[in-house]
Coordinates of N, CA and C and ligand atoms in Angstrom, one line a residue:
M177 N 0.8 -1.2 0.0 CA 0.0 0.0 0.0 C 0.8 1.3 0.0
L178 N 0.6 2.1 -0.9 CA 1.3 3.5 -0.9 C 0.5 4.3 0.0
Q179 N 1.3 5.1 0.9 CA 0.6 6.1 1.8 C 0.3 7.3 1.0
K180 N -0.7 8.0 1.4 CA -1.0 9.3 0.9 C 0.2 10.2 1.2
E181 N 0.7 11.0 0.3 CA 1.9 11.9 0.6 C 1.4 13.3 0.3
R182 N 2.1 14.2 0.9 CA 1.8 15.7 0.6 C 2.3 16.0 -0.8
H183 N 3.5 15.5 -1.2 CA 4.1 15.8 -2.5 C 5.3 14.9 -2.5
V184 N 5.5 14.2 -3.7 CA 6.6 13.3 -3.9 C 7.5 14.0 -4.9
V185 N 8.9 13.9 -4.6 CA 9.9 14.4 -5.6 C 10.8 13.3 -6.0
V186 N 11.0 13.0 -7.3 CA 11.7 12.0 -7.8 C 12.9 12.6 -8.5
I187 N 14.1 12.2 -8.2 CA 15.4 12.7 -8.8 C 16.3 11.7 -9.3
F188 N 16.5 11.6 -10.6 CA 17.3 10.7 -11.3 C 18.2 11.4 -12.3
P189 N 19.3 10.8 -12.7 CA 20.1 11.5 -13.7 C 19.7 11.2 -15.2
H190 N 19.1 10.2 -15.5 CA 18.9 9.8 -16.9 C 17.4 9.6 -17.3
P191 N 17.0 10.1 -18.5 CA 15.7 9.7 -19.0 C 15.7 8.2 -19.1
D192 N 14.8 7.5 -18.6 CA 14.5 6.1 -18.5 C 14.8 5.5 -17.1
D193 N 15.6 6.2 -16.2 CA 15.8 5.7 -14.9 C 14.4 5.6 -14.2
E194 N 13.5 6.6 -14.4 CA 12.2 6.5 -13.7 C 11.3 5.4 -14.2
A195 N 11.5 5.1 -15.6 CA 10.6 4.1 -16.1 C 11.0 2.7 -15.6
F196 N 12.2 2.4 -15.4 CA 12.7 1.1 -14.8 C 12.3 1.0 -13.3
G197 N 12.6 2.1 -12.6 CA 12.6 1.9 -11.2 C 11.3 2.3 -10.5
V198 N 10.6 3.3 -11.0 CA 9.5 3.9 -10.2 C 8.3 4.3 -11.0
S199 N 8.2 3.8 -12.3 CA 7.0 4.3 -13.1 C 5.6 3.8 -12.5
G200 N 5.7 2.6 -12.0 CA 4.4 2.2 -11.3 C 4.1 3.0 -10.1
T201 N 5.1 3.3 -9.3 CA 4.9 4.1 -8.1 C 4.4 5.6 -8.5
I202 N 5.1 6.2 -9.5 CA 4.7 7.5 -9.9 C 3.3 7.5 -10.4
S203 N 2.9 6.5 -11.3 CA 1.6 6.5 -11.8 C 0.5 6.3 -10.7
K204 N 0.9 5.5 -9.7 CA -0.1 5.2 -8.6 C -0.3 6.5 -7.8
Y205 N 0.8 7.2 -7.4 CA 0.7 8.4 -6.7 C -0.2 9.4 -7.4
I206 N 0.0 9.5 -8.7 CA -0.8 10.4 -9.5 C -2.3 10.0 -9.5
E207 N -2.5 8.8 -9.6 CA -3.9 8.3 -9.6 C -4.6 8.6 -8.2
M208 N -3.7 8.6 -7.1 CA -4.2 8.9 -5.8 C -4.4 10.4 -5.5
G209 N -4.0 11.2 -6.5 CA -4.1 12.6 -6.4 C -2.9 13.2 -5.7
V210 N -1.8 12.5 -5.5 CA -0.6 13.0 -4.9 C 0.2 13.7 -5.9
P211 N 0.6 15.0 -5.7 CA 1.4 15.7 -6.7 C 2.8 15.1 -6.8
V212 N 3.3 14.9 -8.0 CA 4.7 14.3 -8.2 C 5.5 15.2 -9.1
T213 N 6.7 15.6 -8.6 CA 7.7 16.3 -9.4 C 8.8 15.4 -9.7
Y214 N 9.2 15.3 -11.1 CA 10.3 14.5 -11.5 C 11.4 15.4 -12.0
A215 N 12.6 15.4 -11.3 CA 13.7 16.2 -11.8 C 14.6 15.2 -12.5
C216 N 14.8 15.4 -13.8 CA 15.7 14.5 -14.6 C 17.0 15.3 -14.9
L217 N 18.1 14.9 -14.4 CA 19.3 15.8 -14.4 C 19.9 16.0 -15.8
T218 N 19.9 15.0 -16.6 CA 20.5 15.0 -18.0 C 19.5 14.6 -19.0
L219 N 19.9 14.7 -20.3 CA 19.1 14.1 -21.3 C 19.7 12.8 -21.9
G220 N 20.6 12.2 -21.1 CA 21.2 10.9 -21.6 C 21.9 11.0 -22.9
E221 N 22.5 12.2 -23.2 CA 22.9 12.5 -24.5 C 24.2 11.7 -24.9
M222 N 24.8 11.1 -23.9 CA 26.0 10.3 -24.2 C 25.7 8.8 -24.4
G223 N 24.4 8.5 -24.5 CA 24.0 7.1 -24.6 C 24.8 6.5 -25.8
R224 N 25.2 5.2 -25.7 CA 26.0 4.6 -26.7 C 25.1 4.1 -27.8
N225 N 23.9 3.7 -27.4 CA 23.0 3.0 -28.4 C 22.4 4.1 -29.4
L226 N 22.8 4.1 -30.6 CA 22.2 5.0 -31.6 C 21.4 4.2 -32.6
G227 N 21.2 2.9 -32.3 CA 20.3 2.1 -33.2 C 21.0 1.5 -34.4
N228 N 20.4 0.5 -34.9 CA 20.9 -0.2 -36.2 C 19.7 -0.6 -36.9
P229 N 19.2 0.1 -38.0 CA 19.8 1.3 -38.5 C 19.6 2.5 -37.4
P230 N 20.5 3.5 -37.6 CA 20.5 4.5 -36.5 C 19.3 5.3 -36.5
F231 N 18.8 5.6 -35.3 CA 17.6 6.4 -35.2 C 18.0 7.8 -34.8
A232 N 19.3 8.0 -34.5 CA 19.7 9.3 -34.1 C 21.2 9.4 -34.3
N233 N 21.8 10.6 -34.4 CA 23.2 10.8 -34.3 C 23.5 11.6 -33.1
R234 N 24.8 11.9 -32.9 CA 25.2 12.6 -31.6 C 24.4 13.9 -31.5
E235 N 24.2 14.6 -32.6 CA 23.5 15.9 -32.5 C 22.0 15.7 -32.2
T236 N 21.4 14.7 -32.7 CA 20.0 14.6 -32.5 C 19.6 13.8 -31.3
L237 N 20.5 13.0 -30.7 CA 20.2 12.1 -29.6 C 19.5 12.9 -28.5
P238 N 20.0 14.0 -28.1 CA 19.3 14.7 -26.9 C 17.9 15.0 -27.2
Q239 N 17.6 15.4 -28.5 CA 16.2 15.8 -28.8 C 15.3 14.5 -28.8
V240 N 15.9 13.4 -29.3 CA 15.1 12.2 -29.3 C 14.8 11.7 -27.9
R241 N 15.8 11.8 -27.1 CA 15.6 11.3 -25.7 C 14.7 12.3 -24.9
K242 N 14.8 13.6 -25.2 CA 13.9 14.5 -24.5 C 12.5 14.2 -24.9
Q243 N 12.2 13.9 -26.2 CA 10.8 13.5 -26.6 C 10.4 12.2 -25.9
E244 N 11.3 11.3 -25.8 CA 10.9 10.0 -25.2 C 10.6 10.2 -23.7
L245 N 11.3 11.2 -23.1 CA 11.1 11.5 -21.7 C 9.7 12.1 -21.5
L246 N 9.4 13.0 -22.4 CA 8.1 13.7 -22.4 C 7.0 12.7 -22.6
N247 N 7.2 11.8 -23.5 CA 6.2 10.7 -23.8 C 6.0 9.8 -22.6
A248 N 7.1 9.4 -21.9 CA 7.0 8.6 -20.7 C 6.3 9.3 -19.6
C249 N 6.5 10.6 -19.4 CA 5.8 11.4 -18.4 C 4.3 11.4 -18.7
N250 N 4.0 11.5 -20.0 CA 2.6 11.5 -20.4 C 2.0 10.1 -20.0
A251 N 2.7 9.1 -20.3 CA 2.2 7.7 -20.0 C 1.9 7.5 -18.5
M252 N 2.7 8.2 -17.7 CA 2.5 8.0 -16.2 C 1.5 9.1 -15.7
G253 N 1.1 10.1 -16.6 CA 0.2 11.1 -16.1 C 1.0 12.3 -15.4
L254 N 2.2 12.2 -15.5 CA 3.1 13.2 -14.7 C 3.2 14.6 -15.5
T255 N 2.9 15.6 -14.9 CA 2.9 16.9 -15.6 C 4.0 17.8 -15.1
D256 N 4.6 17.6 -13.9 CA 5.7 18.4 -13.4 C 7.0 17.8 -13.6
L257 N 7.5 17.9 -14.8 CA 8.8 17.4 -15.2 C 9.8 18.6 -15.2
R258 N 10.9 18.4 -14.5 CA 12.0 19.4 -14.6 C 13.2 18.8 -15.2
M259 N 13.6 19.4 -16.4 CA 14.8 19.0 -17.0 C 16.0 19.9 -16.6
M260 N 16.9 19.3 -15.8 CA 17.8 20.2 -15.1 C 19.1 20.6 -15.9
G261 N 19.2 20.0 -17.1 CA 20.3 20.6 -18.0 C 21.7 20.2 -17.7
L262 N 21.9 19.2 -16.9 CA 23.3 18.8 -16.6 C 23.7 17.8 -17.8
R263 N 25.0 17.6 -17.9 CA 25.5 16.7 -18.9 C 25.7 15.3 -18.5
D264 N 25.1 14.4 -19.4 CA 25.2 13.0 -19.2 C 26.7 12.5 -18.9
K265 N 26.9 11.6 -18.1 CA 28.2 11.0 -17.8 C 29.1 11.9 -17.1
T266 N 28.6 13.1 -16.6 CA 29.5 14.1 -15.9 C 29.0 14.3 -14.5
I267 N 28.0 13.7 -14.0 CA 27.4 14.0 -12.7 C 28.5 13.8 -11.7
E268 N 29.2 12.7 -11.8 CA 30.3 12.4 -10.7 C 31.4 13.5 -10.7
F269 N 31.5 14.3 -11.8 CA 32.6 15.3 -11.8 C 32.0 16.7 -11.4
E270 N 30.7 16.8 -11.2 CA 30.2 18.1 -10.9 C 30.6 18.5 -9.5
D271 N 30.6 19.8 -9.3 CA 31.0 20.3 -7.9 C 29.8 19.8 -6.9
P272 N 30.3 19.0 -5.9 CA 29.2 18.5 -5.0 C 28.4 19.6 -4.4
D273 N 28.9 20.8 -4.1 CA 28.1 21.8 -3.5 C 27.0 22.3 -4.5
K274 N 27.4 22.4 -5.7 CA 26.4 22.8 -6.8 C 25.3 21.7 -6.9
M275 N 25.6 20.4 -6.8 CA 24.7 19.4 -6.9 C 23.7 19.4 -5.7
I276 N 24.3 19.6 -4.5 CA 23.5 19.6 -3.2 C 22.6 20.8 -3.3
K277 N 23.0 21.9 -3.8 CA 22.2 23.1 -3.9 C 21.0 22.9 -4.8
L278 N 21.3 22.3 -5.9 CA 20.2 22.0 -6.9 C 19.1 21.2 -6.2
V279 N 19.5 20.2 -5.4 CA 18.5 19.4 -4.7 C 17.8 20.2 -3.6
T280 N 18.6 20.9 -2.9 CA 18.0 21.7 -1.8 C 17.0 22.7 -2.3
D281 N 17.4 23.4 -3.4 CA 16.5 24.4 -3.9 C 15.1 23.8 -4.3
L282 N 15.2 22.6 -5.0 CA 14.0 21.9 -5.4 C 13.2 21.5 -4.2
I283 N 13.8 21.0 -3.2 CA 13.1 20.5 -2.0 C 12.4 21.7 -1.3
E284 N 13.2 22.8 -1.2 CA 12.6 24.0 -0.6 C 11.4 24.5 -1.4
E285 N 11.5 24.5 -2.7 CA 10.4 25.0 -3.5 C 9.1 24.1 -3.4
V286 N 9.3 22.8 -3.4 CA 8.2 21.9 -3.5 C 7.7 21.3 -2.2
N287 N 8.6 21.4 -1.2 CA 8.2 20.9 0.1 C 7.6 19.5 0.2
P288 N 8.4 18.5 -0.4 CA 7.8 17.1 -0.5 C 7.8 16.4 0.9
S289 N 6.9 15.5 1.1 CA 6.9 14.6 2.3 C 7.8 13.4 1.9
L290 N 8.0 13.1 0.7 CA 8.8 11.9 0.2 C 9.7 12.3 -1.0
V291 N 10.9 11.8 -0.8 CA 11.9 12.1 -1.9 C 12.4 10.6 -2.3
I292 N 12.4 10.4 -3.7 CA 12.9 9.1 -4.2 C 14.1 9.4 -5.1
S293 N 15.1 8.6 -4.9 CA 16.4 8.7 -5.7 C 17.1 7.4 -5.7
F294 N 18.4 7.5 -6.0 CA 19.3 6.3 -6.0 C 20.0 6.2 -4.7
H295 N 20.4 5.0 -4.3 CA 21.3 4.8 -3.2 C 22.7 5.4 -3.6
P296 N 23.4 6.0 -2.6 CA 24.6 6.8 -2.9 C 25.8 5.9 -3.3
Q297 N 25.7 4.6 -3.0 CA 26.9 3.7 -3.4 C 26.5 2.5 -4.2
L298 N 25.2 2.2 -4.1 CA 24.8 0.8 -4.6 C 23.9 0.9 -5.8
A299 N 24.1 1.9 -6.7 CA 23.3 2.1 -7.9 C 24.0 1.9 -9.2
V300 N 25.2 1.3 -9.1 CA 25.9 0.8 -10.3 C 26.6 1.8 -11.2
H301 N 25.8 2.7 -11.7 CA 26.4 3.7 -12.7 C 26.9 4.9 -11.9
P302 N 28.1 5.5 -12.2 CA 28.6 6.6 -11.5 C 27.7 7.8 -11.4
D303 N 26.9 8.1 -12.4 CA 26.0 9.2 -12.4 C 24.9 8.9 -11.4
H304 N 24.5 7.6 -11.3 CA 23.4 7.2 -10.4 C 23.9 7.4 -8.9
N305 N 25.1 6.9 -8.6 CA 25.7 7.1 -7.3 C 25.9 8.6 -6.9
A306 N 26.4 9.3 -7.8 CA 26.6 10.7 -7.6 C 25.3 11.5 -7.3
T307 N 24.3 11.1 -8.1 CA 23.0 11.7 -7.8 C 22.4 11.3 -6.4
G308 N 22.6 10.1 -6.0 CA 22.2 9.6 -4.7 C 23.0 10.3 -3.6
Q309 N 24.3 10.6 -3.9 CA 25.1 11.2 -2.8 C 24.6 12.7 -2.6
A310 N 24.3 13.4 -3.7 CA 23.8 14.8 -3.6 C 22.4 14.8 -2.9
V311 N 21.6 13.9 -3.2 CA 20.2 13.8 -2.6 C 20.3 13.5 -1.1
V312 N 21.1 12.5 -0.8 CA 21.3 12.2 0.7 C 21.8 13.3 1.4
E313 N 22.8 14.0 0.9 CA 23.4 15.1 1.7 C 22.4 16.2 1.8
A314 N 21.7 16.6 0.7 CA 20.7 17.6 0.8 C 19.7 17.4 1.8
V315 N 19.2 16.1 1.8 CA 18.1 15.7 2.8 C 18.6 15.7 4.2
R316 N 19.9 15.3 4.4 CA 20.5 15.2 5.7 C 20.6 16.5 6.4
R317 N 20.8 17.6 5.5 CA 21.0 19.0 6.1 C 19.7 19.6 6.5
I318 N 18.6 19.0 6.2 CA 17.3 19.5 6.6 C 17.1 19.1 8.0
P319 N 16.6 20.1 8.9 CA 16.4 19.7 10.3 C 15.4 18.6 10.4
E320 N 15.7 17.7 11.3 CA 14.9 16.4 11.4 C 13.4 16.6 11.4
A321 N 12.9 17.6 12.0 CA 11.5 17.8 12.2 C 10.8 18.1 10.8
Q322 N 11.6 18.7 9.9 CA 11.0 19.0 8.6 C 11.5 18.1 7.5
R323 N 12.3 17.2 7.8 CA 13.0 16.3 6.8 C 12.0 15.4 6.1
P324 N 12.0 15.4 4.8 CA 11.1 14.4 4.1 C 11.7 13.0 4.3
V325 N 10.8 12.0 4.1 CA 11.3 10.6 4.0 C 12.1 10.4 2.7
L326 N 13.1 9.6 2.7 CA 13.9 9.4 1.5 C 13.9 7.9 1.2
Y327 N 13.5 7.5 0.1 CA 13.5 6.1 -0.4 C 14.6 6.1 -1.5
V328 N 15.4 5.1 -1.5 CA 16.4 4.9 -2.6 C 16.3 3.6 -3.2
N329 N 16.6 3.5 -4.6 CA 16.7 2.4 -5.4 C 18.2 1.9 -5.3
A330 N 18.4 0.6 -5.0 CA 19.8 0.0 -5.1 C 19.7 -1.3 -5.8
F331 N 20.6 -1.5 -6.7 CA 20.6 -2.7 -7.5 C 22.0 -3.3 -7.8
D332 N 23.0 -2.8 -7.1 CA 24.3 -3.4 -7.2 C 24.2 -4.9 -6.9
N333 N 25.0 -5.8 -7.5 CA 24.9 -7.2 -7.2 C 25.2 -7.5 -5.7
N334 N 25.9 -6.6 -5.0 CA 26.2 -6.8 -3.7 C 25.2 -6.2 -2.7
T335 N 24.1 -5.7 -3.2 CA 23.3 -4.8 -2.4 C 22.8 -5.6 -1.1
V336 N 22.3 -6.8 -1.3 CA 21.7 -7.5 -0.2 C 22.7 -7.8 0.9
N337 N 24.0 -8.1 0.5 CA 25.0 -8.4 1.5 C 25.3 -7.2 2.3
V338 N 25.2 -5.9 1.6 CA 25.6 -4.7 2.3 C 24.4 -4.2 3.2
I339 N 23.3 -4.1 2.6 CA 22.2 -3.4 3.3 C 20.9 -4.3 3.5
G340 N 21.1 -5.5 3.1 CA 19.9 -6.4 3.4 C 18.8 -6.3 2.3
E341 N 17.7 -6.8 2.7 CA 16.5 -6.8 1.7 C 15.8 -5.4 1.7
P342 N 15.2 -5.1 0.6 CA 14.5 -3.8 0.6 C 13.4 -3.8 1.6
D343 N 13.2 -2.6 2.3 CA 12.2 -2.6 3.4 C 10.9 -1.9 2.9
V344 N 10.8 -1.4 1.7 CA 9.6 -0.8 1.2 C 9.3 -1.4 -0.2
I345 N 8.1 -2.1 -0.2 CA 7.7 -2.7 -1.6 C 6.4 -2.1 -1.9
H346 N 6.4 -1.5 -3.1 CA 5.1 -1.0 -3.6 C 4.6 -2.0 -4.6
H347 N 3.3 -2.5 -4.3 CA 2.7 -3.4 -5.3 C 1.9 -2.6 -6.3
V348 N 2.4 -2.7 -7.5 CA 1.9 -1.8 -8.5 C 1.4 -2.5 -9.8
A349 N 0.9 -3.8 -9.5 CA 0.4 -4.6 -10.6 C -0.8 -3.9 -11.3
D350 N -1.6 -3.1 -10.6 CA -2.7 -2.4 -11.3 C -2.2 -1.2 -12.2
M351 N -0.9 -0.9 -12.0 CA -0.3 0.1 -12.9 C 0.5 -0.4 -14.1
Q352 N 0.4 -1.7 -14.3 CA 1.3 -2.3 -15.2 C 1.2 -1.8 -16.7
D353 N 0.0 -1.4 -17.1 CA -0.2 -0.9 -18.4 C 0.6 0.5 -18.5
K354 N 0.5 1.3 -17.5 CA 1.2 2.6 -17.6 C 2.7 2.4 -17.5
K355 N 3.1 1.4 -16.6 CA 4.5 1.1 -16.5 C 5.1 0.7 -17.8
I356 N 4.4 -0.2 -18.5 CA 4.9 -0.8 -19.8 C 4.9 0.4 -20.8
A357 N 3.9 1.2 -20.8 CA 3.9 2.4 -21.7 C 5.0 3.4 -21.5
A358 N 5.4 3.5 -20.2 CA 6.6 4.4 -19.9 C 7.8 3.8 -20.3
L359 N 8.0 2.5 -20.2 CA 9.2 1.8 -20.7 C 9.2 1.9 -22.2
K360 N 8.1 1.7 -22.8 CA 8.1 1.7 -24.3 C 8.4 3.1 -24.8
A361 N 8.0 4.1 -24.1 CA 8.3 5.5 -24.5 C 9.8 5.8 -24.7
H362 N 10.6 5.0 -23.9 CA 12.0 5.2 -24.1 C 12.5 4.2 -25.1
A363 N 12.0 4.2 -26.2 CA 12.3 3.1 -27.2 C 13.7 3.0 -27.6
S364 N 14.4 4.2 -27.6 CA 15.8 4.1 -28.0 C 16.6 3.3 -27.0
Q365 N 16.2 3.2 -25.8 CA 17.0 2.5 -24.7 C 16.3 1.1 -24.4
T366 N 15.1 0.9 -24.7 CA 14.4 -0.2 -24.2 C 13.8 -1.2 -25.2
L367 N 13.9 -0.9 -26.5 CA 13.3 -1.7 -27.6 C 13.6 -3.1 -27.4
W368 N 15.0 -3.4 -27.5 CA 15.4 -4.8 -27.4 C 15.1 -5.5 -26.2
M369 N 15.3 -4.8 -25.1 CA 15.0 -5.5 -23.8 C 13.5 -5.8 -23.6
L370 N 12.7 -4.9 -24.2 CA 11.2 -5.1 -24.0 C 10.7 -6.3 -24.9
Q371 N 11.4 -6.5 -26.1 CA 10.9 -7.6 -26.9 C 11.1 -8.9 -26.1
D372 N 12.2 -9.0 -25.4 CA 12.4 -10.2 -24.6 C 11.5 -10.2 -23.4
M373 N 11.3 -9.0 -22.7 CA 10.5 -9.0 -21.5 C 9.0 -9.3 -21.9
E374 N 8.5 -8.8 -23.0 CA 7.1 -9.1 -23.3 C 6.9 -10.6 -23.6
K375 N 7.9 -11.3 -24.1 CA 7.8 -12.7 -24.3 C 7.6 -13.4 -22.9
R376 N 8.5 -12.9 -22.0 CA 8.5 -13.5 -20.6 C 7.2 -13.2 -19.9
W377 N 6.7 -12.0 -20.0 CA 5.4 -11.6 -19.4 C 4.3 -12.5 -19.9
A378 N 4.3 -12.7 -21.3 CA 3.3 -13.5 -21.9 C 3.3 -14.9 -21.5
A379 N 4.6 -15.4 -21.2 CA 4.7 -16.8 -20.7 C 4.5 -16.9 -19.2
Q380 N 4.1 -15.8 -18.6 CA 3.8 -15.7 -17.1 C 5.0 -16.1 -16.3
E381 N 6.3 -15.8 -16.8 CA 7.5 -16.1 -16.0 C 7.5 -15.3 -14.8
E382 N 7.7 -16.0 -13.7 CA 7.5 -15.4 -12.3 C 8.5 -14.3 -12.1
D383 N 9.7 -14.4 -12.4 CA 10.7 -13.3 -12.2 C 10.3 -12.1 -12.9
A384 N 9.9 -12.3 -14.2 CA 9.6 -11.1 -15.0 C 8.3 -10.4 -14.5
L385 N 7.4 -11.1 -14.1 CA 6.1 -10.5 -13.5 C 6.4 -9.8 -12.2
E386 N 7.2 -10.5 -11.4 CA 7.6 -9.9 -10.1 C 8.2 -8.6 -10.3
W387 N 9.1 -8.5 -11.2 CA 9.8 -7.2 -11.5 C 8.8 -6.1 -12.0
L388 N 7.8 -6.6 -12.8 CA 6.8 -5.7 -13.3 C 5.8 -5.1 -12.3
H389 N 5.5 -6.0 -11.3 CA 4.4 -5.8 -10.4 C 4.9 -5.1 -9.0
N390 N 6.2 -5.2 -8.7 CA 6.7 -4.8 -7.4 C 7.8 -3.8 -7.6
E391 N 7.8 -2.7 -6.9 CA 8.9 -1.7 -7.0 C 9.4 -1.6 -5.6
K392 N 10.8 -1.8 -5.5 CA 11.4 -2.0 -4.1 C 12.3 -0.9 -3.8
F393 N 12.2 -0.4 -2.6 CA 13.1 0.7 -2.1 C 13.7 0.4 -0.7
Y394 N 14.7 1.1 -0.4 CA 15.3 1.2 0.9 C 14.9 2.6 1.6
R395 N 14.3 2.5 2.7 CA 14.1 3.8 3.4 C 15.5 4.2 4.0
Y396 N 16.0 5.4 3.6 CA 17.3 5.8 4.0 C 17.2 6.3 5.4
T397 N 18.2 5.9 6.3 CA 18.2 6.3 7.7 C 19.4 7.2 7.9
F398 N 19.2 8.3 8.6 CA 20.2 9.3 8.9 C 20.6 9.1 10.4
D399 N 22.0 8.9 10.6 CA 22.3 8.7 12.0 C 23.1 9.9 12.5
Ligands
ZN677 ZN1 20.5 5.8 -15.5

């Protein structure tokens, strides 16, 4: 069960991060009438996959991915998308203070009760971890009484050894059509993977359905 929130802020570095990790959750909150703001830090413009035959070149890729991001937001019913204009594959090299300020400013503006991002060490891609680090630090600096809850996605192979099993599970089977539509919207990144996944869903493969129907988070604790 998702709790009613005042406002949810989702912060990820790449278009498609939201589709994989939280599109069922975002869709559900929106259906519940909870306002959701999604800050996407880059346009994924350094993505290696340009298609075969190519659907884009280096110059057009940001435009393609921007349109895919807008389509994914449409699929989820999300209207408050913030494109933050940072450069793909450079988040780890950004000035940490600048990154923390970006997150702090957004939280101050929107005043969320829940923030969702990546784990600061266990999110595999350097941009993911760097985003998580900035979000954790920004939230940590908020006085405890006003601090929003922070949920993080973690999927490093070592995750369960380091921090155990996820403690928050959102059952979003009723959002599966929206989640699949959000994934499909990012066709430049998901086309091949989805062809395989759709076969597995059709065959009622347990792993594949489990992934589609449950979104898992760790509630971040500050000590
Ligand atoms: Zn990503």
